[in-house]
Short mmCIF file of C-alpha atoms in Angstrom, two decimals:
data_model
loop_
_atom_site.label_atom_id
_atom_site.label_comp_id
_atom_site.label_asym_id
_atom_site.label_seq_id
_atom_site.Cartn_x
_atom_site.Cartn_y
_atom_site.Cartn_z
CA UNK A 1 -22.85 21.66 52.04
CA UNK A 2 -20.68 18.51 51.77
CA UNK A 3 -18.91 18.04 48.45
CA UNK A 4 -20.85 14.88 47.63
CA UNK A 5 -24.17 16.70 47.98
CA UNK A 6 -22.86 19.58 45.86
CA UNK A 7 -21.99 17.10 43.13
CA UNK A 8 -25.48 15.61 43.30
CA UNK A 9 -26.92 19.10 42.90
CA UNK A 10 -24.57 19.73 39.98
CA UNK A 11 -25.85 16.56 38.30
CA UNK A 12 -29.39 17.89 38.58
CA UNK A 13 -28.32 21.26 37.17
CA UNK A 14 -26.64 19.53 34.24
CA UNK A 15 -29.93 17.78 33.52
CA UNK A 16 -31.75 21.12 33.60
CA UNK A 17 -29.21 22.64 31.22
CA UNK A 18 -29.81 19.72 28.86
CA UNK A 19 -33.58 20.11 29.10
CA UNK A 20 -33.31 23.83 28.27
CA UNK A 21 -30.83 23.24 25.43
CA UNK A 22 -27.93 24.93 27.21
CA UNK A 23 -25.60 22.40 25.69
CA UNK A 24 -22.21 23.91 26.47
CA UNK A 25 -23.17 24.49 30.10
CA UNK A 26 -24.45 20.92 30.43
CA UNK A 27 -21.27 19.43 28.96
CA UNK A 28 -19.14 21.58 31.28
CA UNK A 29 -21.04 20.34 34.33
CA UNK A 30 -20.90 16.69 33.26
CA UNK A 31 -17.15 17.09 32.67
CA UNK A 32 -16.66 18.46 36.19
CA UNK A 33 -18.69 15.57 37.56
CA UNK A 34 -16.67 13.06 35.55
CA UNK A 35 -13.42 14.39 37.03
CA UNK A 36 -14.89 14.32 40.54
CA UNK A 37 -16.03 10.71 40.25
CA UNK A 38 -12.73 9.73 38.64
CA UNK A 39 -10.97 10.83 41.83
CA UNK A 40 -13.00 8.24 43.73
CA UNK A 41 -12.73 5.58 41.02
CA UNK A 42 -16.54 5.48 40.77
CA UNK A 43 -16.74 3.81 37.36
CA UNK A 44 -20.52 3.64 37.22
CA UNK A 45 -20.87 7.37 37.93
CA UNK A 46 -18.24 8.18 35.33
CA UNK A 47 -20.26 6.10 32.87
CA UNK A 48 -23.38 8.09 33.76
CA UNK A 49 -21.55 11.36 33.14
CA UNK A 50 -20.38 10.14 29.75
CA UNK A 51 -23.93 9.15 28.88
CA UNK A 52 -25.05 12.62 29.90
CA UNK A 53 -22.49 14.19 27.57
CA UNK A 54 -23.52 11.77 24.83
CA UNK A 55 -27.17 12.71 25.25
CA UNK A 56 -26.31 16.41 24.96
CA UNK A 57 -24.23 15.84 21.83
CA UNK A 58 -26.95 13.71 20.29
CA UNK A 59 -29.59 16.34 20.85
CA UNK A 60 -27.22 18.92 19.35
CA UNK A 61 -26.97 16.77 16.22
CA UNK A 62 -23.35 15.74 16.83
CA UNK A 63 -24.09 12.05 16.41
CA UNK A 64 -20.60 10.65 15.84
CA UNK A 65 -19.32 12.44 18.94
CA UNK A 66 -22.32 11.18 20.92
CA UNK A 67 -21.58 7.64 19.81
CA UNK A 68 -17.98 7.91 21.01
CA UNK A 69 -19.12 9.12 24.43
CA UNK A 70 -21.58 6.25 24.76
CA UNK A 71 -18.86 3.78 23.81
CA UNK A 72 -16.52 5.34 26.37
CA UNK A 73 -19.29 5.08 28.94
CA UNK A 74 -19.69 1.39 28.16
CA UNK A 75 -15.98 0.87 28.77
CA UNK A 76 -16.38 2.33 32.26
CA UNK A 77 -19.64 0.56 33.09
CA UNK A 78 -18.10 -2.76 32.05
CA UNK A 79 -15.70 -2.35 34.99
CA UNK A 80 -18.58 -1.88 37.43
CA UNK A 81 -21.52 -4.03 38.56
CA UNK A 82 -23.99 -1.41 37.30
CA UNK A 83 -25.97 -3.46 34.77
CA UNK A 84 -28.72 -0.83 34.55
CA UNK A 85 -26.25 1.82 33.38
CA UNK A 86 -24.78 -0.61 30.85
CA UNK A 87 -28.26 -1.37 29.54
CA UNK A 88 -29.13 2.32 29.17
CA UNK A 89 -25.84 3.02 27.40
CA UNK A 90 -26.43 0.13 24.99
CA UNK A 91 -29.87 1.48 24.15
CA UNK A 92 -28.45 4.98 23.62
CA UNK A 93 -25.58 3.67 21.50
CA UNK A 94 -28.00 1.57 19.46
CA UNK A 95 -30.29 4.54 18.89
CA UNK A 96 -27.49 6.81 17.70
CA UNK A 97 -26.03 4.10 15.46
CA UNK A 98 -29.48 3.64 13.95
CA UNK A 99 -29.72 7.38 13.29
CA UNK A 100 -26.31 7.20 11.61
CA UNK A 101 -27.51 4.37 9.38
CA UNK A 102 -25.17 1.86 11.04
CA UNK A 103 -27.90 -0.73 11.46
CA UNK A 104 -25.72 -3.80 12.06
CA UNK A 105 -23.95 -2.06 14.91
CA UNK A 106 -27.26 -0.76 16.24
CA UNK A 107 -28.68 -4.28 16.17
CA UNK A 108 -25.76 -5.53 18.25
CA UNK A 109 -26.27 -2.89 20.92
CA UNK A 110 -30.02 -3.55 21.08
CA UNK A 111 -29.37 -7.29 21.42
CA UNK A 112 -27.08 -6.70 24.40
CA UNK A 113 -29.59 -4.34 26.00
CA UNK A 114 -32.32 -6.94 25.41
CA UNK A 115 -30.33 -9.60 27.28
CA UNK A 116 -29.54 -7.28 30.18
CA UNK A 117 -33.21 -6.24 30.38
CA UNK A 118 -34.12 -9.92 30.75
CA UNK A 119 -31.68 -10.31 33.64
CA UNK A 120 -32.95 -7.13 35.29
CA UNK A 121 -36.60 -8.16 34.79
CA UNK A 122 -37.22 -4.95 32.85
CA UNK A 123 -39.97 -5.86 30.35
CA UNK A 124 -40.52 -2.35 29.00
CA UNK A 125 -36.92 -1.90 27.87
CA UNK A 126 -36.88 -5.46 26.54
CA UNK A 127 -40.01 -4.80 24.48
CA UNK A 128 -38.52 -1.53 23.20
CA UNK A 129 -35.36 -3.32 22.09
CA UNK A 130 -37.29 -6.15 20.46
CA UNK A 131 -39.27 -3.67 18.40
CA UNK A 132 -36.09 -1.90 17.31
CA UNK A 133 -34.45 -5.20 16.39
CA UNK A 134 -37.56 -6.07 14.40
CA UNK A 135 -37.36 -2.79 12.51
CA UNK A 136 -33.76 -3.54 11.61
CA UNK A 137 -34.62 -7.06 10.45
CA UNK A 138 -37.37 -5.62 8.27
CA UNK A 139 -34.91 -3.11 6.79
CA UNK A 140 -32.63 -6.03 5.94
CA UNK A 141 -35.46 -7.80 4.16
CA UNK A 142 -35.83 -10.47 6.84
CA UNK A 143 -39.60 -10.21 7.22
CA UNK A 144 -39.91 -13.53 9.02
CA UNK A 145 -37.40 -12.45 11.64
CA UNK A 146 -39.13 -9.10 12.01
CA UNK A 147 -42.50 -10.80 12.36
CA UNK A 148 -41.25 -13.07 15.15
CA UNK A 149 -39.72 -10.17 17.05
CA UNK A 150 -42.83 -8.02 16.71
CA UNK A 151 -45.08 -10.90 17.81
CA UNK A 152 -42.91 -11.60 20.85
CA UNK A 153 -42.74 -7.90 21.71
CA UNK A 154 -46.52 -7.60 21.41
CA UNK A 155 -47.06 -10.53 23.76
CA UNK A 156 -44.65 -9.07 26.29
CA UNK A 157 -46.50 -5.75 26.14
CA UNK A 158 -49.78 -7.56 26.78
CA UNK A 159 -48.34 -9.59 29.65
CA UNK A 160 -46.83 -6.57 31.39
CA UNK A 161 -49.45 -3.96 30.45
CA UNK A 162 -47.34 -1.69 28.26
CA UNK A 163 -50.04 -0.28 25.94
CA UNK A 164 -47.98 2.50 24.34
CA UNK A 165 -45.43 0.08 22.94
CA UNK A 166 -48.13 -2.47 22.15
CA UNK A 167 -49.89 -0.03 19.82
CA UNK A 168 -46.63 0.72 18.02
CA UNK A 169 -45.75 -2.96 17.58
CA UNK A 170 -49.26 -3.88 16.46
CA UNK A 171 -49.13 -1.18 13.80
CA UNK A 172 -45.94 -2.74 12.48
CA UNK A 173 -47.54 -6.18 12.52
CA UNK A 174 -50.55 -4.78 10.67
CA UNK A 175 -48.33 -3.52 7.86
CA UNK A 176 -46.51 -6.85 7.59
CA UNK A 177 -49.75 -8.85 7.60
CA UNK A 178 -51.28 -6.57 4.98
CA UNK A 179 -48.25 -6.85 2.70
CA UNK A 180 -48.18 -10.64 3.12
CA UNK A 181 -51.92 -11.01 2.52
CA UNK A 182 -52.46 -12.64 5.93
CA UNK A 183 -56.05 -11.48 6.26
CA UNK A 184 -57.02 -13.46 9.36
CA UNK A 185 -54.04 -12.15 11.31
CA UNK A 186 -54.65 -8.66 9.93
CA UNK A 187 -58.24 -8.72 11.15
CA UNK A 188 -57.11 -9.78 14.63
CA UNK A 189 -54.60 -6.95 14.85
CA UNK A 190 -57.14 -4.41 13.58
CA UNK A 191 -59.60 -5.51 16.26
CA UNK A 192 -56.98 -5.32 19.00
CA UNK A 193 -55.86 -1.85 17.90
CA UNK A 194 -59.45 -0.63 17.85
CA UNK A 195 -59.96 -1.95 21.37
CA UNK A 196 -56.80 -0.30 22.66
CA UNK A 197 -57.73 3.04 21.12
CA UNK A 198 -61.26 2.84 22.50
CA UNK A 199 -59.85 2.13 25.96
CA UNK A 200 -57.45 5.05 25.69
CA UNK A 201 -60.20 7.38 24.52
CA UNK A 202 -62.42 6.29 27.39
CA UNK A 203 -59.64 6.83 29.92
CA UNK A 204 -58.91 10.32 28.58
CA UNK A 205 -62.56 11.40 28.51
#
């Protein structure tokens, strides 16, 4: 088997190790892959390997180490035209920063991912990032900013038929409307949520 195909197979095996919580084995495989792609100066593939290592470390609870790997991956992806990889790394870095309580840094990563998602015409990732940015604004006490982000995210989910995220965002809007005493808006959200859940129940049954 040609070396390139063997490396592709190794990437799949690394993913299986990750899925089955064989963390050391997964990191070893991603490290081998990183060295292989470094020999060909394939920056985007090196970035993917670093994200793989970061994902393993994050699942293992080693959040600071995971963050460093994501940041290293971003340094490599910045030297390549692979916007999708950069977007995924920004989302991952934002998530781990959020878990570490570094919400300003997380917000910055989500904002970058949001912009890249717009350029890539990726509405699901954009809606995900908007919700996360809204959560951060709410944590900062900026309810108006959170409300705008949640409303925009909800509309995007409607436009592009992303019901899972829509339910999550509507639940956040419901809490904000209830706390603010916006009863008309609250009633509208309650009705929409009920309709979505009825549709889901009908589809399942």
